[in-house]
PDB file of C-alpha atoms in Angstrom:
ATOM      1  CA  UNK L   1       0.000   0.000   0.000  1.00 53.00           C
ATOM      2  CA  UNK L   2       1.540   3.221  -1.165  1.00 62.00           C
ATOM      3  CA  UNK L   3       0.989   5.842   1.489  1.00 88.00           C
ATOM      4  CA  UNK L   4       2.279   8.812  -0.527  1.00 95.00           C
ATOM      5  CA  UNK L   5       1.212   9.142  -4.162  1.00 96.00           C
ATOM      6  CA  UNK L   6       3.154  11.577  -6.355  1.00 97.00           C
ATOM      7  CA  UNK L   7       2.300  12.947  -9.781  1.00 97.00           C
ATOM      8  CA  UNK L   8       3.259  13.472 -12.503  1.00 97.00           C
ATOM      9  CA  UNK L   9       5.991  10.901 -13.033  1.00 96.00           C
ATOM     10  CA  UNK L  10       7.770  13.237 -15.449  1.00 97.00           C
ATOM     11  CA  UNK L  11       7.344  16.894 -16.338  1.00 98.00           C
ATOM     12  CA  UNK L  12       8.754  19.186 -19.011  1.00 98.00           C
ATOM     13  CA  UNK L  13       8.526  22.939 -18.443  1.00 98.00           C
ATOM     14  CA  UNK L  14       9.847  25.853 -20.432  1.00 98.00           C
ATOM     15  CA  UNK L  15      12.423  28.135 -18.840  1.00 98.00           C
ATOM     16  CA  UNK L  16      10.671  30.827 -16.846  1.00 98.00           C
ATOM     17  CA  UNK L  17       7.513  28.779 -16.412  1.00 98.00           C
ATOM     18  CA  UNK L  18       5.931  27.322 -13.270  1.00 98.00           C
ATOM     19  CA  UNK L  19       6.599  23.697 -12.368  1.00 98.00           C
ATOM     20  CA  UNK L  20       3.921  22.010 -10.241  1.00 98.00           C
ATOM     21  CA  UNK L  21       4.263  18.606  -8.599  1.00 98.00           C
ATOM     22  CA  UNK L  22       1.488  17.086  -6.520  1.00 98.00           C
ATOM     23  CA  UNK L  23       1.374  14.568  -3.691  1.00 98.00           C
ATOM     24  CA  UNK L  24      -1.423  12.915  -1.759  1.00 98.00           C
ATOM     25  CA  UNK L  25      -1.118  10.985   1.470  1.00 96.00           C
ATOM     26  CA  UNK L  26      -3.291   8.514   3.333  1.00 93.00           C
ATOM     27  CA  UNK L  27      -1.928   8.348   6.877  1.00 91.00           C
ATOM     28  CA  UNK L  28      -3.565  11.116   8.927  1.00 91.00           C
ATOM     29  CA  UNK L  29      -0.830  10.755  11.556  1.00 89.00           C
ATOM     30  CA  UNK L  30       1.694  12.303   9.144  1.00 90.00           C
ATOM     31  CA  UNK L  31       2.573  15.823  10.203  1.00 88.00           C
ATOM     32  CA  UNK L  32       5.900  16.569   8.568  1.00 90.00           C
ATOM     33  CA  UNK L  33       6.053  16.949   4.780  1.00 94.00           C
ATOM     34  CA  UNK L  34       9.431  17.616   3.139  1.00 94.00           C
ATOM     35  CA  UNK L  35      10.391  17.894  -0.500  1.00 97.00           C
ATOM     36  CA  UNK L  36      13.753  16.583  -1.639  1.00 97.00           C
ATOM     37  CA  UNK L  37      15.724  17.395  -4.796  1.00 98.00           C
ATOM     38  CA  UNK L  38      18.048  14.809  -6.289  1.00 97.00           C
ATOM     39  CA  UNK L  39      20.566  15.253  -9.084  1.00 97.00           C
ATOM     40  CA  UNK L  40      21.943  12.222 -10.968  1.00 94.00           C
ATOM     41  CA  UNK L  41      24.526  10.336  -8.938  1.00 92.00           C
ATOM     42  CA  UNK L  42      23.849  12.346  -5.792  1.00 94.00           C
ATOM     43  CA  UNK L  43      21.914  11.841  -2.608  1.00 95.00           C
ATOM     44  CA  UNK L  44      18.575  13.594  -2.005  1.00 96.00           C
ATOM     45  CA  UNK L  45      18.873  17.081  -0.525  1.00 96.00           C
ATOM     46  CA  UNK L  46      16.145  18.822   1.457  1.00 94.00           C
ATOM     47  CA  UNK L  47      14.519  21.593  -0.538  1.00 96.00           C
ATOM     48  CA  UNK L  48      11.693  22.789   1.667  1.00 94.00           C
ATOM     49  CA  UNK L  49       9.399  21.299   4.309  1.00 93.00           C
ATOM     50  CA  UNK L  50       6.018  22.118   5.848  1.00 93.00           C
ATOM     51  CA  UNK L  51       3.920  21.142   8.840  1.00 90.00           C
ATOM     52  CA  UNK L  52       0.093  21.043   8.676  1.00 88.00           C
ATOM     53  CA  UNK L  53      -0.407  24.061  10.921  1.00 88.00           C
ATOM     54  CA  UNK L  54       0.221  26.322   7.885  1.00 90.00           C
ATOM     55  CA  UNK L  55      -1.295  26.160   4.405  1.00 94.00           C
ATOM     56  CA  UNK L  56       1.668  27.552   2.501  1.00 96.00           C
ATOM     57  CA  UNK L  57       5.399  28.003   2.900  1.00 95.00           C
ATOM     58  CA  UNK L  58       7.652  29.898   0.528  1.00 96.00           C
ATOM     59  CA  UNK L  59      11.428  29.874   0.233  1.00 95.00           C
ATOM     60  CA  UNK L  60      12.740  31.838  -2.711  1.00 96.00           C
ATOM     61  CA  UNK L  61      11.268  30.404  -5.917  1.00 97.00           C
ATOM     62  CA  UNK L  62       9.972  27.291  -4.125  1.00 97.00           C
ATOM     63  CA  UNK L  63       6.528  27.132  -2.494  1.00 97.00           C
ATOM     64  CA  UNK L  64       4.715  24.290  -0.738  1.00 96.00           C
ATOM     65  CA  UNK L  65       0.922  24.442  -0.680  1.00 96.00           C
ATOM     66  CA  UNK L  66      -0.792  22.203   1.870  1.00 95.00           C
ATOM     67  CA  UNK L  67      -4.449  21.129   2.019  1.00 95.00           C
ATOM     68  CA  UNK L  68      -5.047  19.175   5.209  1.00 93.00           C
ATOM     69  CA  UNK L  69      -8.694  18.328   4.536  1.00 93.00           C
ATOM     70  CA  UNK L  70      -7.855  16.897   1.107  1.00 95.00           C
ATOM     71  CA  UNK L  71      -4.661  15.265   2.402  1.00 95.00           C
ATOM     72  CA  UNK L  72      -2.705  16.809  -0.441  1.00 97.00           C
ATOM     73  CA  UNK L  73       0.366  18.973  -0.798  1.00 97.00           C
ATOM     74  CA  UNK L  74       2.196  20.362  -3.766  1.00 98.00           C
ATOM     75  CA  UNK L  75       5.483  21.942  -4.783  1.00 98.00           C
ATOM     76  CA  UNK L  76       5.512  25.000  -7.025  1.00 98.00           C
ATOM     77  CA  UNK L  77       8.729  26.156  -8.658  1.00 98.00           C
ATOM     78  CA  UNK L  78       8.371  29.681  -9.968  1.00 98.00           C
ATOM     79  CA  UNK L  79      10.512  31.046 -12.823  1.00 98.00           C
ATOM     80  CA  UNK L  80      11.865  27.530 -13.466  1.00 98.00           C
ATOM     81  CA  UNK L  81      15.499  27.410 -14.602  1.00 98.00           C
ATOM     82  CA  UNK L  82      17.511  24.710 -16.417  1.00 97.00           C
ATOM     83  CA  UNK L  83      19.474  24.192 -13.179  1.00 97.00           C
ATOM     84  CA  UNK L  84      16.219  23.040 -11.560  1.00 98.00           C
ATOM     85  CA  UNK L  85      16.231  19.963 -13.808  1.00 98.00           C
ATOM     86  CA  UNK L  86      16.348  17.075 -11.325  1.00 97.00           C
ATOM     87  CA  UNK L  87      14.192  14.421  -9.705  1.00 97.00           C
ATOM     88  CA  UNK L  88      11.908  15.677  -6.953  1.00 98.00           C
ATOM     89  CA  UNK L  89      10.513  13.541  -4.167  1.00 97.00           C
ATOM     90  CA  UNK L  90       7.771  14.377  -1.743  1.00 97.00           C
ATOM     91  CA  UNK L  91       7.818  12.591   1.594  1.00 95.00           C
ATOM     92  CA  UNK L  92       5.951  12.399   4.870  1.00 93.00           C
ATOM     93  CA  UNK L  93       6.461  11.182   8.402  1.00 89.00           C
ATOM     94  CA  UNK L  94       4.989  11.385  11.831  1.00 84.00           C
ATOM     95  CA  UNK L  95       6.710  14.391  13.353  1.00 70.00           C
ATOM     96  CA  UNK L  96       8.982  13.624  16.267  1.00 67.00           C
ATOM     97  CA  UNK L  97       8.711   9.907  15.703  1.00 71.00           C
ATOM     98  CA  UNK L  98      11.641   7.650  15.005  1.00 74.00           C
ATOM     99  CA  UNK L  99      10.108   6.204  11.850  1.00 78.00           C
ATOM    100  CA  UNK L 100      11.778   7.057   8.579  1.00 87.00           C
ATOM    101  CA  UNK L 101      10.318   9.084   5.769  1.00 91.00           C
ATOM    102  CA  UNK L 102       7.679   7.617   3.461  1.00 93.00           C
ATOM    103  CA  UNK L 103       8.552   8.801  -0.032  1.00 95.00           C
ATOM    104  CA  UNK L 104       6.574   9.328  -3.196  1.00 96.00           C
ATOM    105  CA  UNK L 105       7.963   7.665  -6.314  1.00 95.00           C
ATOM    106  CA  UNK L 106       9.500  10.853  -7.667  1.00 96.00           C
ATOM    107  CA  UNK L 107       9.033  13.308 -10.521  1.00 97.00           C
ATOM    108  CA  UNK L 108      11.669  13.742 -13.194  1.00 97.00           C
ATOM    109  CA  UNK L 109      11.608  17.444 -14.050  1.00 98.00           C
ATOM    110  CA  UNK L 110      13.208  18.835 -17.199  1.00 98.00           C
ATOM    111  CA  UNK L 111      13.400  22.577 -17.755  1.00 98.00           C
ATOM    112  CA  UNK L 112      13.894  23.395 -21.412  1.00 97.00           C
ATOM    113  CA  UNK L 113      15.989  26.490 -22.241  1.00 91.00           C
TER     114      UNK L 113
ATOM    115  CA  UNK K   1      31.837  19.207   8.475  1.00 72.00           C
ATOM    116  CA  UNK K   2      31.693  16.257   6.085  1.00 80.00           C
ATOM    117  CA  UNK K   3      28.012  15.612   6.900  1.00 94.00           C
ATOM    118  CA  UNK K   4      26.990  12.062   6.010  1.00 97.00           C
ATOM    119  CA  UNK K   5      29.558   9.894   4.250  1.00 97.00           C
ATOM    120  CA  UNK K   6      29.168   6.404   2.812  1.00 98.00           C
ATOM    121  CA  UNK K   7      31.720   3.726   1.977  1.00 97.00           C
ATOM    122  CA  UNK K   8      32.124   2.303  -0.632  1.00 97.00           C
ATOM    123  CA  UNK K   9      30.659   4.325  -3.509  1.00 96.00           C
ATOM    124  CA  UNK K  10      30.356   1.330  -5.844  1.00 96.00           C
ATOM    125  CA  UNK K  11      30.463  -2.410  -5.362  1.00 96.00           C
ATOM    126  CA  UNK K  12      29.818  -5.496  -7.466  1.00 97.00           C
ATOM    127  CA  UNK K  13      29.027  -8.776  -5.702  1.00 96.00           C
ATOM    128  CA  UNK K  14      28.289 -12.286  -6.828  1.00 97.00           C
ATOM    129  CA  UNK K  15      25.159 -14.021  -5.572  1.00 97.00           C
ATOM    130  CA  UNK K  16      25.758 -15.435  -2.117  1.00 97.00           C
ATOM    131  CA  UNK K  17      28.629 -13.111  -1.190  1.00 97.00           C
ATOM    132  CA  UNK K  18      28.460 -10.885   1.858  1.00 96.00           C
ATOM    133  CA  UNK K  19      29.410  -7.284   2.415  1.00 95.00           C
ATOM    134  CA  UNK K  20      29.027  -4.372   4.800  1.00 97.00           C
ATOM    135  CA  UNK K  21      28.167  -0.794   3.888  1.00 97.00           C
ATOM    136  CA  UNK K  22      29.452   1.877   6.244  1.00 97.00           C
ATOM    137  CA  UNK K  23      27.719   5.145   7.037  1.00 98.00           C
ATOM    138  CA  UNK K  24      29.315   7.853   9.149  1.00 98.00           C
ATOM    139  CA  UNK K  25      27.967  11.232  10.291  1.00 97.00           C
ATOM    140  CA  UNK K  26      29.726  14.054  12.099  1.00 96.00           C
ATOM    141  CA  UNK K  27      26.648  16.084  13.101  1.00 94.00           C
ATOM    142  CA  UNK K  28      26.074  14.349  16.441  1.00 93.00           C
ATOM    143  CA  UNK K  29      22.701  13.090  15.206  1.00 93.00           C
ATOM    144  CA  UNK K  30      20.791  10.560  17.299  1.00 92.00           C
ATOM    145  CA  UNK K  31      18.746   8.987  14.505  1.00 93.00           C
ATOM    146  CA  UNK K  32      20.209   7.170  11.511  1.00 96.00           C
ATOM    147  CA  UNK K  33      18.505   5.431   8.604  1.00 96.00           C
ATOM    148  CA  UNK K  34      19.226   3.119   5.692  1.00 98.00           C
ATOM    149  CA  UNK K  35      17.117   3.425   2.521  1.00 97.00           C
ATOM    150  CA  UNK K  36      17.254   1.720  -0.834  1.00 97.00           C
ATOM    151  CA  UNK K  37      16.346   3.441  -4.094  1.00 97.00           C
ATOM    152  CA  UNK K  38      15.123   1.499  -7.091  1.00 94.00           C
ATOM    153  CA  UNK K  39      14.005   2.943 -10.455  1.00 88.00           C
ATOM    154  CA  UNK K  40      10.437   4.217 -10.266  1.00 83.00           C
ATOM    155  CA  UNK K  41      10.096   3.208  -6.603  1.00 84.00           C
ATOM    156  CA  UNK K  42      11.289   6.224  -4.655  1.00 88.00           C
ATOM    157  CA  UNK K  43      13.247   5.496  -1.492  1.00 95.00           C
ATOM    158  CA  UNK K  44      12.196   2.748   0.892  1.00 95.00           C
ATOM    159  CA  UNK K  45      13.305   2.396   4.495  1.00 95.00           C
ATOM    160  CA  UNK K  46      15.328  -0.730   5.320  1.00 96.00           C
ATOM    161  CA  UNK K  47      16.325  -0.255   8.971  1.00 97.00           C
ATOM    162  CA  UNK K  48      16.791   2.625  11.348  1.00 95.00           C
ATOM    163  CA  UNK K  49      18.355   3.440  14.705  1.00 95.00           C
ATOM    164  CA  UNK K  50      17.316   5.914  17.381  1.00 92.00           C
ATOM    165  CA  UNK K  51      20.605   5.762  19.230  1.00 92.00           C
ATOM    166  CA  UNK K  52      23.782   3.867  19.929  1.00 94.00           C
ATOM    167  CA  UNK K  53      23.086   0.185  20.451  1.00 93.00           C
ATOM    168  CA  UNK K  54      19.506   0.318  19.125  1.00 93.00           C
ATOM    169  CA  UNK K  55      18.093  -0.748  15.753  1.00 95.00           C
ATOM    170  CA  UNK K  56      14.637  -1.312  14.294  1.00 94.00           C
ATOM    171  CA  UNK K  57      13.105  -2.698  11.091  1.00 95.00           C
ATOM    172  CA  UNK K  58      11.726  -0.490   8.371  1.00 93.00           C
ATOM    173  CA  UNK K  59       9.541  -1.262   5.370  1.00 92.00           C
ATOM    174  CA  UNK K  60      11.905  -3.676   3.539  1.00 94.00           C
ATOM    175  CA  UNK K  61      14.242  -5.285   6.132  1.00 96.00           C
ATOM    176  CA  UNK K  62      14.474  -8.847   4.772  1.00 96.00           C
ATOM    177  CA  UNK K  63      17.988  -9.918   3.767  1.00 96.00           C
ATOM    178  CA  UNK K  64      19.691  -7.079   5.669  1.00 97.00           C
ATOM    179  CA  UNK K  65      21.151  -6.629   9.133  1.00 97.00           C
ATOM    180  CA  UNK K  66      22.380  -3.476  10.820  1.00 97.00           C
ATOM    181  CA  UNK K  67      24.469  -2.436  13.772  1.00 97.00           C
ATOM    182  CA  UNK K  68      25.089   0.850  15.585  1.00 97.00           C
ATOM    183  CA  UNK K  69      27.979   0.301  17.933  1.00 94.00           C
ATOM    184  CA  UNK K  70      29.005   3.962  17.874  1.00 95.00           C
ATOM    185  CA  UNK K  71      26.722   6.985  17.685  1.00 95.00           C
ATOM    186  CA  UNK K  72      28.383   8.298  14.542  1.00 97.00           C
ATOM    187  CA  UNK K  73      28.364   5.027  12.575  1.00 97.00           C
ATOM    188  CA  UNK K  74      25.572   2.877  11.151  1.00 98.00           C
ATOM    189  CA  UNK K  75      26.484  -0.339   9.319  1.00 98.00           C
ATOM    190  CA  UNK K  76      24.308  -2.202   6.823  1.00 98.00           C
ATOM    191  CA  UNK K  77      25.158  -5.838   6.168  1.00 97.00           C
ATOM    192  CA  UNK K  78      24.151  -8.273   3.474  1.00 96.00           C
ATOM    193  CA  UNK K  79      24.900 -11.816   4.626  1.00 91.00           C
ATOM    194  CA  UNK K  80      24.075 -13.600   1.354  1.00 96.00           C
ATOM    195  CA  UNK K  81      23.561 -11.163  -1.501  1.00 96.00           C
ATOM    196  CA  UNK K  82      20.805 -11.753  -4.054  1.00 97.00           C
ATOM    197  CA  UNK K  83      20.207 -10.069  -7.437  1.00 97.00           C
ATOM    198  CA  UNK K  84      17.055  -8.474  -5.957  1.00 96.00           C
ATOM    199  CA  UNK K  85      19.351  -6.447  -3.690  1.00 97.00           C
ATOM    200  CA  UNK K  86      20.872  -4.632  -6.672  1.00 97.00           C
ATOM    201  CA  UNK K  87      20.056  -1.038  -5.808  1.00 97.00           C
ATOM    202  CA  UNK K  88      21.406   2.306  -4.692  1.00 98.00           C
ATOM    203  CA  UNK K  89      21.665   2.494  -0.919  1.00 98.00           C
ATOM    204  CA  UNK K  90      21.384   5.778   0.965  1.00 98.00           C
ATOM    205  CA  UNK K  91      22.144   6.496   4.559  1.00 98.00           C
ATOM    206  CA  UNK K  92      20.536   9.439   6.342  1.00 97.00           C
ATOM    207  CA  UNK K  93      20.665  10.983   9.789  1.00 95.00           C
ATOM    208  CA  UNK K  94      18.667  13.453  11.856  1.00 92.00           C
ATOM    209  CA  UNK K  95      18.440  14.896  15.352  1.00 86.00           C
ATOM    210  CA  UNK K  96      14.893  13.528  15.608  1.00 76.00           C
ATOM    211  CA  UNK K  97      12.222  14.579  18.114  1.00 66.00           C
ATOM    212  CA  UNK K  98      10.159  16.973  16.030  1.00 67.00           C
ATOM    213  CA  UNK K  99      10.403  20.422  14.479  1.00 67.00           C
ATOM    214  CA  UNK K 100      13.524  21.141  12.480  1.00 67.00           C
ATOM    215  CA  UNK K 101      15.067  18.141  14.230  1.00 73.00           C
ATOM    216  CA  UNK K 102      13.069  15.896  11.857  1.00 81.00           C
ATOM    217  CA  UNK K 103      15.164  17.025   8.898  1.00 88.00           C
ATOM    218  CA  UNK K 104      17.037  14.071   7.441  1.00 92.00           C
ATOM    219  CA  UNK K 105      20.414  14.593   5.774  1.00 95.00           C
ATOM    220  CA  UNK K 106      21.428  12.064   3.157  1.00 97.00           C
ATOM    221  CA  UNK K 107      24.769  10.653   2.133  1.00 97.00           C
ATOM    222  CA  UNK K 108      25.939  10.359  -1.499  1.00 96.00           C
ATOM    223  CA  UNK K 109      24.866   6.730  -1.859  1.00 97.00           C
ATOM    224  CA  UNK K 110      26.396   3.332  -2.606  1.00 97.00           C
ATOM    225  CA  UNK K 111      25.592   1.703  -5.929  1.00 97.00           C
ATOM    226  CA  UNK K 112      25.491  -2.075  -5.437  1.00 97.00           C
ATOM    227  CA  UNK K 113      25.204  -4.625  -8.221  1.00 97.00           C
ATOM    228  CA  UNK K 114      24.642  -8.293  -7.425  1.00 97.00           C
ATOM    229  CA  UNK K 115      25.345 -10.651 -10.307  1.00 96.00           C
TER     230      UNK K 115
END
């Protein structure tokens, strides 16, 4: 049973456009929702994270939108750049717990110049 | 700070061979994790540890063992490697206990091929 569903699997966006990746979760005990960015041959690196007490969090060109009632959250990349081309993973966990992260299957994002 | 380091970076094994992957962190983190990443599957938790001398099973623990004899090190062992264990293995660590302490920092990965 996949507890975090991520879409789309791949995404092509023109330079300067907005990239949007969506995730949905099932476990209502989740209360920590990070997004990771991974370049080929590298480990995942934390991009931005949110807790369900806020509906939106913005860091530079990256924004997380969170809808607790729908059990959905999304990543928006504004003014997308070729350097943003990477694989993005959403994840979730029970905050403060020792359990590891439950990851979505990833989105391969390509920003075309 | 080196952060999270993993040894080795690449390894090729034959079916039935054994090996140990080493993870080290210099951030004084309490929690450490081992994940595997397979194409189209995201990352899946193998085992984790909440402190020196403690370990626990994750989502896909079969065929693996772990040990945490020192706070800064977390070892992942394969006693009898199988082709299904061909994967990229990532170690991660965190302070734990909520808030920003939930942030997990990942190592660069070990690419393992089992023939």
